[in-house]
PDB file of C-alpha atoms and ligand atoms in Angstrom:
ATOM      1  CA  MET K1300       5.489   4.684  13.531  1.00  0.00           C
ATOM      2  CA  GLY K1301       4.107   2.941  10.497  1.00  0.00           C
ATOM      3  CA  PHE K1302       6.121   1.221   7.801  1.00  0.00           C
ATOM      4  CA  VAL K1303       5.147   3.839   5.261  1.00  0.00           C
ATOM      5  CA  GLU K1304       4.747   7.352   6.690  1.00  0.00           C
ATOM      6  CA  VAL K1305       3.490  10.255   4.587  1.00  0.00           C
ATOM      7  CA  GLU K1306       3.819  13.454   6.597  1.00  0.00           C
ATOM      8  CA  ALA K1307       2.245  16.772   5.574  1.00  0.00           C
ATOM      9  CA  VAL K1308       2.933  16.141   1.918  1.00  0.00           C
ATOM     10  CA  LYS K1309       2.074  18.705  -0.663  1.00  0.00           C
ATOM     11  CA  LYS K1310       2.604  18.271  -4.366  1.00  0.00           C
ATOM     12  CA  ILE K1311       2.352  21.070  -6.836  1.00  0.00           C
ATOM     13  CA  PHE K1312       2.707  20.514 -10.587  1.00  0.00           C
ATOM     14  CA  TYR K1313       3.732  23.564 -12.553  1.00  0.00           C
ATOM     15  CA  GLY K1314       1.945  23.288 -15.928  1.00  0.00           C
ATOM     16  CA  GLU K1315       2.416  25.672 -18.864  1.00  0.00           C
ATOM     17  CA  LYS K1316      -0.553  27.841 -17.961  1.00  0.00           C
ATOM     18  CA  LYS K1317      -1.272  27.158 -14.327  1.00  0.00           C
ATOM     19  CA  GLU K1318      -0.078  25.287 -11.347  1.00  0.00           C
ATOM     20  CA  VAL K1319      -2.038  22.276 -10.015  1.00  0.00           C
ATOM     21  CA  VAL K1320      -2.044  21.462  -6.342  1.00  0.00           C
ATOM     22  CA  ALA K1321      -2.271  17.695  -6.786  1.00  0.00           C
ATOM     23  CA  LEU K1322      -1.973  16.892  -3.046  1.00  0.00           C
ATOM     24  CA  ASP K1323      -2.210  19.104  -0.025  1.00  0.00           C
ATOM     25  CA  ASN K1324      -1.222  18.435   3.570  1.00  0.00           C
ATOM     26  CA  LEU K1325      -1.600  14.735   3.244  1.00  0.00           C
ATOM     27  CA  TYR K1326      -0.858  12.481   6.198  1.00  0.00           C
ATOM     28  CA  LEU K1327      -0.918   8.731   5.834  1.00  0.00           C
ATOM     29  CA  THR K1328       0.431   5.845   7.957  1.00  0.00           C
ATOM     30  CA  VAL K1329       0.542   2.398   6.512  1.00  0.00           C
ATOM     31  CA  ASN K1330       1.573  -0.462   8.811  1.00  0.00           C
ATOM     32  CA  GLU K1331       3.808  -3.312   7.767  1.00  0.00           C
ATOM     33  CA  GLY K1332       1.739  -6.059   6.150  1.00  0.00           C
ATOM     34  CA  GLU K1333      -1.300  -3.883   5.539  1.00  0.00           C
ATOM     35  CA  PHE K1334      -3.265  -4.068   2.346  1.00  0.00           C
ATOM     36  CA  LEU K1335      -4.420  -0.556   1.744  1.00  0.00           C
ATOM     37  CA  CYS K1336      -6.792   0.325  -1.075  1.00  0.00           C
ATOM     38  CA  ILE K1337      -7.283   3.880  -2.289  1.00  0.00           C
ATOM     39  CA  VAL K1338     -10.355   5.079  -4.154  1.00  0.00           C
ATOM     40  CA  GLY K1339     -11.259   8.590  -5.242  1.00  0.00           C
ATOM     41  CA  PRO K1340     -12.412  10.643  -8.209  1.00  0.00           C
ATOM     42  CA  THR K1341     -10.211  10.973 -11.273  1.00  0.00           C
ATOM     43  CA  GLY K1342      -7.562  13.594 -10.797  1.00  0.00           C
ATOM     44  CA  CYS K1343      -7.607  13.516  -6.966  1.00  0.00           C
ATOM     45  CA  GLY K1344      -3.903  12.612  -6.878  1.00  0.00           C
ATOM     46  CA  LYS K1345      -3.842   8.834  -6.402  1.00  0.00           C
ATOM     47  CA  THR K1346      -1.150   8.228  -9.021  1.00  0.00           C
ATOM     48  CA  SER K1347       0.806  11.238  -7.755  1.00  0.00           C
ATOM     49  CA  LEU K1348       0.764   9.749  -4.263  1.00  0.00           C
ATOM     50  CA  LEU K1349       2.096   6.446  -5.434  1.00  0.00           C
ATOM     51  CA  ARG K1350       4.805   8.103  -7.536  1.00  0.00           C
ATOM     52  CA  LEU K1351       5.879  10.112  -4.486  1.00  0.00           C
ATOM     53  CA  ILE K1352       6.073   7.003  -2.278  1.00  0.00           C
ATOM     54  CA  ALA K1353       7.985   5.207  -5.025  1.00  0.00           C
ATOM     55  CA  GLY K1354      10.454   8.119  -5.104  1.00  0.00           C
ATOM     56  CA  LEU K1355       9.702   8.984  -8.751  1.00  0.00           C
ATOM     57  CA  GLU K1356       8.572  12.447  -7.703  1.00  0.00           C
ATOM     58  CA  LYS K1357       9.668  14.763  -4.901  1.00  0.00           C
ATOM     59  CA  PRO K1358       7.112  16.330  -2.596  1.00  0.00           C
ATOM     60  CA  SER K1359       6.830  20.144  -2.771  1.00  0.00           C
ATOM     61  CA  ALA K1360       6.519  20.118   0.998  1.00  0.00           C
ATOM     62  CA  GLY K1361       6.486  17.468   3.710  1.00  0.00           C
ATOM     63  CA  LYS K1362       8.267  14.130   3.698  1.00  0.00           C
ATOM     64  CA  ILE K1363       7.854  10.413   3.175  1.00  0.00           C
ATOM     65  CA  LEU K1364       9.511   7.677   5.213  1.00  0.00           C
ATOM     66  CA  ILE K1365       9.699   3.994   4.516  1.00  0.00           C
ATOM     67  CA  ALA K1366      11.041   1.764   7.363  1.00  0.00           C
ATOM     68  CA  ASP K1367      12.218   5.026   9.096  1.00  0.00           C
ATOM     69  CA  LYS K1368      14.234   6.064   6.059  1.00  0.00           C
ATOM     70  CA  MET K1369      13.467   9.174   4.136  1.00  0.00           C
ATOM     71  CA  VAL K1370      12.355   8.440   0.537  1.00  0.00           C
ATOM     72  CA  ASP K1371      14.879  10.138  -1.710  1.00  0.00           C
ATOM     73  CA  GLY K1372      14.798   8.711  -5.158  1.00  0.00           C
ATOM     74  CA  ILE K1373      13.985   5.232  -6.336  1.00  0.00           C
ATOM     75  CA  SER K1374      14.560   2.523  -3.748  1.00  0.00           C
ATOM     76  CA  ARG K1375      14.654  -1.299  -3.830  1.00  0.00           C
ATOM     77  CA  ASP K1376      12.153  -1.367  -0.974  1.00  0.00           C
ATOM     78  CA  VAL K1377       9.392  -0.246  -3.265  1.00  0.00           C
ATOM     79  CA  THR K1378       8.046  -1.408  -6.590  1.00  0.00           C
ATOM     80  CA  LEU K1379       5.312   0.354  -8.547  1.00  0.00           C
ATOM     81  CA  VAL K1380       3.092  -1.244 -11.150  1.00  0.00           C
ATOM     82  CA  PHE K1381       2.020   1.595 -13.440  1.00  0.00           C
ATOM     83  CA  GLN K1382      -1.544   2.413 -14.494  1.00  0.00           C
ATOM     84  CA  GLN K1383      -0.532   1.754 -18.072  1.00  0.00           C
ATOM     85  CA  TYR K1384       1.282  -1.513 -18.349  1.00  0.00           C
ATOM     86  CA  SER K1385       4.805  -0.765 -19.257  1.00  0.00           C
ATOM     87  CA  LEU K1386       6.767  -3.717 -20.402  1.00  0.00           C
ATOM     88  CA  PHE K1387      10.054  -3.608 -22.258  1.00  0.00           C
ATOM     89  CA  PRO K1388       8.914  -4.143 -25.880  1.00  0.00           C
ATOM     90  CA  TRP K1389      12.291  -5.519 -26.977  1.00  0.00           C
ATOM     91  CA  ARG K1390      12.322  -8.262 -24.316  1.00  0.00           C
ATOM     92  CA  ASN K1391      10.273 -11.433 -24.445  1.00  0.00           C
ATOM     93  CA  VAL K1392       7.923 -12.367 -21.559  1.00  0.00           C
ATOM     94  CA  LEU K1393      10.531 -14.444 -19.728  1.00  0.00           C
ATOM     95  CA  ASN K1394      13.179 -11.667 -19.908  1.00  0.00           C
ATOM     96  CA  ASN K1395      10.642  -9.005 -18.900  1.00  0.00           C
ATOM     97  CA  VAL K1396       9.795 -10.890 -15.762  1.00  0.00           C
ATOM     98  CA  ALA K1397      13.431 -11.774 -15.072  1.00  0.00           C
ATOM     99  CA  PHE K1398      14.580  -8.152 -15.394  1.00  0.00           C
ATOM    100  CA  GLY K1399      14.571  -7.298 -11.646  1.00  0.00           C
ATOM    101  CA  LEU K1400      16.367 -10.567 -10.852  1.00  0.00           C
ATOM    102  CA  GLU K1401      19.045  -9.678 -13.352  1.00  0.00           C
ATOM    103  CA  MET K1402      19.473  -6.319 -11.677  1.00  0.00           C
ATOM    104  CA  LYS K1403      19.940  -8.155  -8.403  1.00  0.00           C
ATOM    105  CA  GLY K1404      22.725 -10.235  -9.969  1.00  0.00           C
ATOM    106  CA  MET K1405      20.911 -13.535  -9.818  1.00  0.00           C
ATOM    107  CA  GLN K1406      22.388 -16.292 -12.018  1.00  0.00           C
ATOM    108  CA  LYS K1407      20.687 -16.909 -15.359  1.00  0.00           C
ATOM    109  CA  SER K1408      19.320 -20.388 -14.706  1.00  0.00           C
ATOM    110  CA  GLU K1409      18.095 -19.471 -11.259  1.00  0.00           C
ATOM    111  CA  ARG K1410      16.358 -16.289 -12.449  1.00  0.00           C
ATOM    112  CA  TYR K1411      14.721 -18.097 -15.324  1.00  0.00           C
ATOM    113  CA  ASP K1412      13.395 -20.755 -12.944  1.00  0.00           C
ATOM    114  CA  TYR K1413      12.076 -18.046 -10.599  1.00  0.00           C
ATOM    115  CA  ALA K1414      10.548 -16.084 -13.505  1.00  0.00           C
ATOM    116  CA  ARG K1415       8.924 -19.221 -14.902  1.00  0.00           C
ATOM    117  CA  GLY K1416       7.264 -19.814 -11.500  1.00  0.00           C
ATOM    118  CA  LEU K1417       5.808 -16.267 -11.550  1.00  0.00           C
ATOM    119  CA  ILE K1418       4.633 -16.675 -15.141  1.00  0.00           C
ATOM    120  CA  GLU K1419       2.840 -19.835 -14.100  1.00  0.00           C
ATOM    121  CA  LEU K1420       1.295 -18.057 -11.162  1.00  0.00           C
ATOM    122  CA  MET K1421      -0.153 -15.516 -13.577  1.00  0.00           C
ATOM    123  CA  GLY K1422      -1.493 -18.297 -15.783  1.00  0.00           C
ATOM    124  CA  LEU K1423       0.728 -17.529 -18.744  1.00  0.00           C
ATOM    125  CA  THR K1424       2.878 -20.576 -19.045  1.00  0.00           C
ATOM    126  CA  GLY K1425       3.584 -21.136 -22.755  1.00  0.00           C
ATOM    127  CA  PHE K1426       4.069 -17.462 -23.474  1.00  0.00           C
ATOM    128  CA  GLU K1427       7.652 -17.194 -22.184  1.00  0.00           C
ATOM    129  CA  ASN K1428       9.034 -16.424 -25.610  1.00  0.00           C
ATOM    130  CA  ALA K1429       6.290 -14.123 -26.810  1.00  0.00           C
ATOM    131  CA  TYR K1430       6.889 -10.398 -27.105  1.00  0.00           C
ATOM    132  CA  PRO K1431       4.594  -7.786 -25.524  1.00  0.00           C
ATOM    133  CA  TYR K1432       3.084  -6.757 -28.906  1.00  0.00           C
ATOM    134  CA  GLU K1433       1.822 -10.334 -29.312  1.00  0.00           C
ATOM    135  CA  LEU K1434      -0.152 -10.301 -26.068  1.00  0.00           C
ATOM    136  CA  SER K1435      -3.549  -8.817 -25.169  1.00  0.00           C
ATOM    137  CA  GLY K1436      -3.708  -5.872 -22.738  1.00  0.00           C
ATOM    138  CA  GLY K1437      -4.736  -8.135 -19.895  1.00  0.00           C
ATOM    139  CA  MET K1438      -1.869 -10.520 -20.516  1.00  0.00           C
ATOM    140  CA  GLN K1439       0.607  -7.620 -20.649  1.00  0.00           C
ATOM    141  CA  GLN K1440      -0.736  -6.433 -17.348  1.00  0.00           C
ATOM    142  CA  ARG K1441      -0.307  -9.845 -15.770  1.00  0.00           C
ATOM    143  CA  ILE K1442       3.330  -9.927 -16.989  1.00  0.00           C
ATOM    144  CA  ALA K1443       3.866  -6.466 -15.559  1.00  0.00           C
ATOM    145  CA  ILE K1444       2.568  -7.708 -12.157  1.00  0.00           C
ATOM    146  CA  ALA K1445       4.822 -10.785 -12.396  1.00  0.00           C
ATOM    147  CA  ARG K1446       7.774  -8.568 -13.150  1.00  0.00           C
ATOM    148  CA  ALA K1447       6.922  -6.382 -10.153  1.00  0.00           C
ATOM    149  CA  LEU K1448       6.706  -9.455  -7.875  1.00  0.00           C
ATOM    150  CA  ALA K1449      10.102 -10.624  -9.071  1.00  0.00           C
ATOM    151  CA  TYR K1450      11.703  -7.619  -7.442  1.00  0.00           C
ATOM    152  CA  ASN K1451      10.404  -8.994  -4.153  1.00  0.00           C
ATOM    153  CA  SER K1452      10.405  -5.587  -2.524  1.00  0.00           C
ATOM    154  CA  LYS K1453       8.711  -5.022   0.823  1.00  0.00           C
ATOM    155  CA  VAL K1454       6.276  -2.459  -0.446  1.00  0.00           C
ATOM    156  CA  LEU K1455       4.233  -3.061  -3.550  1.00  0.00           C
ATOM    157  CA  LEU K1456       2.368  -0.124  -5.104  1.00  0.00           C
ATOM    158  CA  LEU K1457      -0.275  -0.968  -7.680  1.00  0.00           C
ATOM    159  CA  ASP K1458      -2.057   1.673  -9.749  1.00  0.00           C
ATOM    160  CA  GLU K1459      -5.354   0.324 -11.065  1.00  0.00           C
ATOM    161  CA  PRO K1460      -3.636  -2.879 -12.122  1.00  0.00           C
ATOM    162  CA  PHE K1461      -6.728  -4.821 -13.032  1.00  0.00           C
ATOM    163  CA  GLY K1462      -8.672  -1.949 -14.598  1.00  0.00           C
ATOM    164  CA  ALA K1463      -8.471  -3.215 -18.127  1.00  0.00           C
ATOM    165  CA  LEU K1464      -9.372  -6.867 -17.392  1.00  0.00           C
ATOM    166  CA  ASP K1465     -12.658  -8.691 -17.768  1.00  0.00           C
ATOM    167  CA  GLU K1466     -14.381  -9.536 -14.532  1.00  0.00           C
ATOM    168  CA  ARG K1467     -13.488 -13.163 -14.399  1.00  0.00           C
ATOM    169  CA  THR K1468      -9.784 -12.559 -14.938  1.00  0.00           C
ATOM    170  CA  ARG K1469      -9.893  -9.643 -12.465  1.00  0.00           C
ATOM    171  CA  HIS K1470     -11.440 -11.845  -9.771  1.00  0.00           C
ATOM    172  CA  ARG K1471      -8.854 -14.551 -10.323  1.00  0.00           C
ATOM    173  CA  LEU K1472      -5.977 -12.121 -10.132  1.00  0.00           C
ATOM    174  CA  GLN K1473      -7.466 -10.530  -6.983  1.00  0.00           C
ATOM    175  CA  GLU K1474      -7.385 -13.973  -5.320  1.00  0.00           C
ATOM    176  CA  GLN K1475      -3.864 -14.614  -6.457  1.00  0.00           C
ATOM    177  CA  LEU K1476      -2.687 -11.234  -5.215  1.00  0.00           C
ATOM    178  CA  LEU K1477      -4.232 -11.936  -1.795  1.00  0.00           C
ATOM    179  CA  GLU K1478      -2.421 -15.302  -1.674  1.00  0.00           C
ATOM    180  CA  ILE K1479       0.914 -13.626  -2.488  1.00  0.00           C
ATOM    181  CA  TRP K1480       0.257 -10.861   0.052  1.00  0.00           C
ATOM    182  CA  GLU K1481      -0.495 -13.349   2.821  1.00  0.00           C
ATOM    183  CA  ARG K1482       2.350 -15.642   1.973  1.00  0.00           C
ATOM    184  CA  GLU K1483       5.048 -13.026   1.489  1.00  0.00           C
ATOM    185  CA  LYS K1484       3.784 -10.534   4.137  1.00  0.00           C
ATOM    186  CA  LYS K1485       4.027  -7.610   1.776  1.00  0.00           C
ATOM    187  CA  THR K1486       2.766  -4.140   2.414  1.00  0.00           C
ATOM    188  CA  ILE K1487       0.511  -3.255  -0.470  1.00  0.00           C
ATOM    189  CA  ILE K1488      -0.984   0.076  -1.541  1.00  0.00           C
ATOM    190  CA  PHE K1489      -3.506  -0.544  -4.351  1.00  0.00           C
ATOM    191  CA  VAL K1490      -5.357   2.170  -6.280  1.00  0.00           C
ATOM    192  CA  THR K1491      -8.652   1.275  -7.852  1.00  0.00           C
ATOM    193  CA  HIS K1492     -11.880   2.841  -9.121  1.00  0.00           C
ATOM    194  CA  ASN K1493     -13.717  -0.387  -8.303  1.00  0.00           C
ATOM    195  CA  ILE K1494     -15.293  -0.338  -4.875  1.00  0.00           C
ATOM    196  CA  ASP K1495     -16.019  -4.066  -4.960  1.00  0.00           C
ATOM    197  CA  GLU K1496     -12.345  -4.771  -5.681  1.00  0.00           C
ATOM    198  CA  ALA K1497     -11.274  -2.483  -2.798  1.00  0.00           C
ATOM    199  CA  ILE K1498     -13.529  -4.226  -0.256  1.00  0.00           C
ATOM    200  CA  PHE K1499     -12.512  -7.684  -1.525  1.00  0.00           C
ATOM    201  CA  LEU K1500      -8.820  -6.975  -1.086  1.00  0.00           C
ATOM    202  CA  ALA K1501      -8.199  -4.332   1.599  1.00  0.00           C
ATOM    203  CA  THR K1502      -7.640  -4.259   5.268  1.00  0.00           C
ATOM    204  CA  ARG K1503      -8.506  -0.580   5.005  1.00  0.00           C
ATOM    205  CA  VAL K1504      -9.981   1.575   2.222  1.00  0.00           C
ATOM    206  CA  LEU K1505      -8.921   5.179   1.929  1.00  0.00           C
ATOM    207  CA  ILE K1506     -11.249   7.567   0.165  1.00  0.00           C
ATOM    208  CA  MET K1507      -9.591  10.658  -1.361  1.00  0.00           C
ATOM    209  CA  ARG K1508     -11.140  13.853  -2.608  1.00  0.00           C
ATOM    210  CA  ASP K1509      -9.976  16.268  -5.222  1.00  0.00           C
ATOM    211  CA  ARG K1510      -9.051  19.972  -5.601  1.00  0.00           C
ATOM    212  CA  PRO K1511      -6.733  19.719  -3.851  1.00  0.00           C
ATOM    213  CA  GLY K1512      -6.180  16.019  -3.430  1.00  0.00           C
ATOM    214  CA  ARG K1513      -6.484  14.891   0.168  1.00  0.00           C
ATOM    215  CA  ILE K1514      -7.869  12.077   2.345  1.00  0.00           C
ATOM    216  CA  GLU K1515     -11.557  12.369   3.003  1.00  0.00           C
ATOM    217  CA  LYS K1516     -12.229   9.246   5.042  1.00  0.00           C
ATOM    218  CA  GLU K1517     -11.002   5.792   5.770  1.00  0.00           C
ATOM    219  CA  VAL K1518     -13.058   2.632   6.183  1.00  0.00           C
ATOM    220  CA  LYS K1519     -11.691  -0.447   7.952  1.00  0.00           C
ATOM    221  CA  VAL K1520     -12.581  -3.770   6.371  1.00  0.00           C
ATOM    222  CA  ASN K1521     -12.830  -6.399   9.075  1.00  0.00           C
ATOM    223  CA  LEU K1522     -14.592  -9.066   7.010  1.00  0.00           C
ATOM    224  CA  LYS K1523     -13.107 -12.520   7.230  1.00  0.00           C
ATOM    225  CA  LYS K1524     -11.591 -14.233   4.223  1.00  0.00           C
ATOM    226  CA  PRO K1525     -12.511 -15.492   1.760  1.00  0.00           C
ATOM    227  CA  ARG K1526     -14.815 -12.547   1.390  1.00  0.00           C
ATOM    228  CA  ASP K1527     -18.250 -13.141  -0.014  1.00  0.00           C
ATOM    229  CA  ARG K1528     -19.148 -10.287  -2.410  1.00  0.00           C
ATOM    230  CA  ARG K1529     -22.878 -11.083  -1.919  1.00  0.00           C
ATOM    231  CA  SER K1530     -22.816 -11.064   1.875  1.00  0.00           C
ATOM    232  CA  ARG K1531     -24.792  -8.387   3.754  1.00  0.00           C
ATOM    233  CA  GLU K1532     -21.682  -6.942   5.413  1.00  0.00           C
ATOM    234  CA  PHE K1533     -19.924  -6.681   2.041  1.00  0.00           C
ATOM    235  CA  LEU K1534     -22.849  -4.945   0.434  1.00  0.00           C
ATOM    236  CA  GLN K1535     -23.239  -2.578   3.413  1.00  0.00           C
ATOM    237  CA  LEU K1536     -19.628  -1.497   3.127  1.00  0.00           C
ATOM    238  CA  HIS K1537     -20.089  -1.012  -0.601  1.00  0.00           C
ATOM    239  CA  ILE K1538     -23.063   1.289  -0.113  1.00  0.00           C
ATOM    240  CA  LYS K1539     -21.156   3.239   2.587  1.00  0.00           C
ATOM    241  CA  ILE K1540     -18.160   3.875   0.374  1.00  0.00           C
ATOM    242  CA  ARG K1541     -20.305   4.665  -2.641  1.00  0.00           C
ATOM    243  CA  GLU K1542     -22.244   7.244  -0.662  1.00  0.00           C
ATOM    244  CA  ILE K1543     -19.016   8.955   0.469  1.00  0.00           C
ATOM    245  CA  LEU K1544     -17.763   9.010  -3.107  1.00  0.00           C
ATOM    246  CA  GLU K1545     -21.050  10.399  -4.443  1.00  0.00           C
ATOM    247  CA  THR K1546     -20.956  13.197  -1.890  1.00  0.00           C
ATOM    248  CA  ILE K1547     -17.432  14.102  -2.951  1.00  0.00           C
ATOM    249  CA  LEU K1548     -18.475  14.135  -6.608  1.00  0.00           C
ATOM    250  CA  THR K1549     -21.518  16.259  -5.952  1.00  0.00           C
ATOM    251  CA  GLU K1550     -19.510  18.737  -3.958  1.00  0.00           C
ATOM    252  CA  SER K1551     -16.874  19.057  -6.653  1.00  0.00           C
ATOM    253  CA  GLY K1552     -19.527  19.932  -9.242  1.00  0.00           C
ATOM    254  CA  GLY K1553     -20.349  16.452 -10.468  1.00  0.00           C
ATOM    255  CA  ASN K1554     -18.252  16.949 -13.626  1.00  0.00           C
ATOM    256  CA  ASN K1555     -15.415  14.771 -12.481  1.00  0.00           C
ATOM    257  CA  VAL K1556     -16.526  11.170 -12.881  1.00  0.00           C
TER     258      VAL K1556
HETATM  259  N1  ATP T 747       3.312  15.675 -14.491  1.00  0.00           N
HETATM  260  C1  ATP T 747       2.238  16.492 -14.265  1.00  0.00           C
HETATM  261  N2  ATP T 747       2.233  17.783 -14.688  1.00  0.00           N
HETATM  262  C2  ATP T 747       1.171  18.567 -14.421  1.00  0.00           C
HETATM  263  N3  ATP T 747       0.084  18.140 -13.779  1.00  0.00           N
HETATM  264  C3  ATP T 747      -0.012  16.905 -13.368  1.00  0.00           C
HETATM  265  C4  ATP T 747       1.097  15.985 -13.571  1.00  0.00           C
HETATM  266  N4  ATP T 747       0.752  14.782 -13.033  1.00  0.00           N
HETATM  267  C5  ATP T 747      -0.489  14.956 -12.514  1.00  0.00           C
HETATM  268  N5  ATP T 747      -0.930  16.199 -12.670  1.00  0.00           N
HETATM  269  C6  ATP T 747      -2.177  16.720 -12.222  1.00  0.00           C
HETATM  270  O1  ATP T 747      -2.340  16.415 -10.853  1.00  0.00           O
HETATM  271  C7  ATP T 747      -3.661  16.039 -10.509  1.00  0.00           C
HETATM  272  C8  ATP T 747      -3.655  14.593  -9.943  1.00  0.00           C
HETATM  273  O2  ATP T 747      -3.257  13.669 -10.972  1.00  0.00           O
HETATM  274  P1  ATP T 747      -3.150  12.159 -10.725  1.00  0.00           P
HETATM  275  O3  ATP T 747      -2.714  11.528 -11.978  1.00  0.00           O
HETATM  276  O4  ATP T 747      -2.363  11.892  -9.494  1.00  0.00           O
HETATM  277  O5  ATP T 747      -4.696  11.713 -10.473  1.00  0.00           O
HETATM  278  P2  ATP T 747      -5.393  10.279 -10.202  1.00  0.00           P
HETATM  279  O6  ATP T 747      -6.109  10.372  -8.950  1.00  0.00           O
HETATM  280  O7  ATP T 747      -4.409   9.222 -10.401  1.00  0.00           O
HETATM  281  O8  ATP T 747      -6.445  10.233 -11.453  1.00  0.00           O
HETATM  282  P3  ATP T 747      -6.979   8.972 -12.236  1.00  0.00           P
HETATM  283  O9  ATP T 747      -8.004   8.330 -11.395  1.00  0.00           O
HETATM  284  O10 ATP T 747      -7.639   9.600 -13.460  1.00  0.00           O
HETATM  285  O11 ATP T 747      -5.841   8.114 -12.608  1.00  0.00           O
HETATM  286  C9  ATP T 747      -4.432  16.170 -11.786  1.00  0.00           C
HETATM  287  O12 ATP T 747      -5.066  17.433 -11.789  1.00  0.00           O
HETATM  288  C10 ATP T 747      -3.390  16.102 -12.901  1.00  0.00           C
HETATM  289  O13 ATP T 747      -3.761  16.868 -14.039  1.00  0.00           O
HETATM  290 MG1   MG T 748      -4.140   7.702 -11.751  1.00  0.00          MG
END
């Protein structure tokens, strides 16, 4: 039994005109402490899968278990960082990050100390009193990640968290996330469109296909850390995953980049 178990999950969305089978008969086992990256064409159901695991959606069929418990609504075991950063606009940076700690009933001074540590980790010391509208997109995303880390849940789900960042910032945050993952022994499921990012981070890369969304293949990443993006093994994996993705895109008509 894995830590996260997705069993025969189907998800149908009933739109105004038609129904969309976002996921069909999906099985996935994620072990405790794994860093799983998911790639796949747009619309293949990556976000839907994360929302189901986070308990924000219910499967149309099948079930999801976390630590042997059936997912039924939002749970403290799981935190999801959304594709679009979603901070509370009426709270400053410090109070955004401290939100989850407040929910847990942590004392004010303690939660501010903890939140300040996370803000520092994200390289945003000095912005504690700023409001989200005063920050760039990349800064808002870093605050959203700090806020998610503050919940300290066992499973962290990240939906293209670094998609809007420049390459240098993205690389720095990837390294920080790896450090946190190793130190805190979290189980991470990370969605990205960036193959390089997936290979740099993951213990395993899952490749999904669309119409209906399902798992096409998985590729284990056994490269030692720190991973060298220019090494032969890294580039070989990159080519392998890109080829699988290109085949999927060609088969689905090539109009789904
Ligand atoms: N609430 C909804 N109502 C109707 N259809 C939906 C809803 N959410 C998702 N879908 C549909 O389900 C499919 C999967 O969407 P999803 O957002 O999971 O894809 P994705 O893989 O995350 O795509 P992207 O890479 O663009 O973020 C799409 O066809 C989408 O239109
Ligand atoms: Mg998505």
